[in-house]
Amino acid sequence: MLKKRSFSLAGHRTSVALEAEFWAVLDDAARRESLALAALVARIDAGRGTRPLASALRLYALAARP
């Protein structure tokens, strides 16, 4: 089941829907890096190029999982 979260990125509100398992990995990665989840998402957003944000977050989560 998808879980939706909202963020302000580059001055615009956006919502992202991901599976709870991906959010759990992203939350853990943010904690490990001493960042708020919103800051981690903003950093991923800034480097994603033309890839959709949800896809960029999933790929980051796959690479970040322990």
Coordinates of C-alpha atoms in Angstrom, one line a residue:
M1 CA 0.0 0.0 0.0
L2 CA 1.3 3.5 -0.9
K3 CA 1.8 6.1 1.8
K4 CA 1.8 9.8 0.7
R5 CA 3.9 12.5 2.2
S6 CA 4.1 16.1 1.3
F7 CA 7.2 18.3 1.1
S8 CA 8.2 21.9 0.0
L9 CA 10.9 21.6 -2.6
A10 CA 12.4 24.6 -4.3
G11 CA 9.5 26.7 -2.9
H12 CA 6.7 24.4 -4.2
R13 CA 4.6 21.9 -2.4
T14 CA 4.7 18.4 -3.7
S15 CA 3.4 15.0 -2.6
V16 CA 5.1 11.7 -3.1
A17 CA 3.5 8.3 -2.7
L18 CA 5.8 5.4 -1.9
E19 CA 5.4 2.0 -0.2
A20 CA 5.9 2.1 3.5
E21 CA 9.0 0.0 3.3
F22 CA 10.7 2.7 1.2
W23 CA 9.7 5.5 3.6
A24 CA 11.2 3.4 6.5
V25 CA 14.5 3.1 4.7
L26 CA 14.5 6.9 3.8
D27 CA 13.6 7.8 7.4
D28 CA 16.5 5.6 8.7
A29 CA 18.9 7.1 6.1
A30 CA 17.9 10.7 7.2
R31 CA 18.5 9.8 10.9
R32 CA 21.9 8.3 10.1
E33 CA 22.9 11.5 8.2
S34 CA 21.4 13.7 11.0
L35 CA 19.0 15.3 8.5
A36 CA 15.3 15.9 8.6
L37 CA 13.5 13.7 6.1
A38 CA 12.5 16.8 4.1
A39 CA 16.2 17.8 3.8
L40 CA 17.1 14.4 2.5
V41 CA 14.3 14.5 0.0
A42 CA 15.4 18.0 -1.1
R43 CA 18.9 16.8 -1.6
I44 CA 17.7 13.8 -3.7
D45 CA 15.4 16.1 -5.6
A46 CA 18.2 18.5 -6.5
G47 CA 20.3 15.6 -8.0
R48 CA 17.6 13.6 -9.8
G49 CA 17.8 15.2 -13.2
T50 CA 14.8 14.3 -15.3
R51 CA 13.9 11.2 -13.3
P52 CA 10.6 11.3 -11.5
L53 CA 11.0 12.1 -7.8
A54 CA 9.3 8.9 -6.6
S55 CA 11.7 6.9 -8.7
A56 CA 14.7 8.8 -7.5
L57 CA 13.6 8.2 -3.9
R58 CA 13.2 4.5 -4.5
L59 CA 16.6 4.2 -6.1
Y60 CA 18.2 6.1 -3.2
A61 CA 16.4 3.8 -0.7
L62 CA 17.6 0.7 -2.5
A63 CA 21.2 2.0 -2.5
A64 CA 21.0 3.2 1.2
R65 CA 19.5 0.1 2.8
P66 CA 21.8 -1.7 5.2

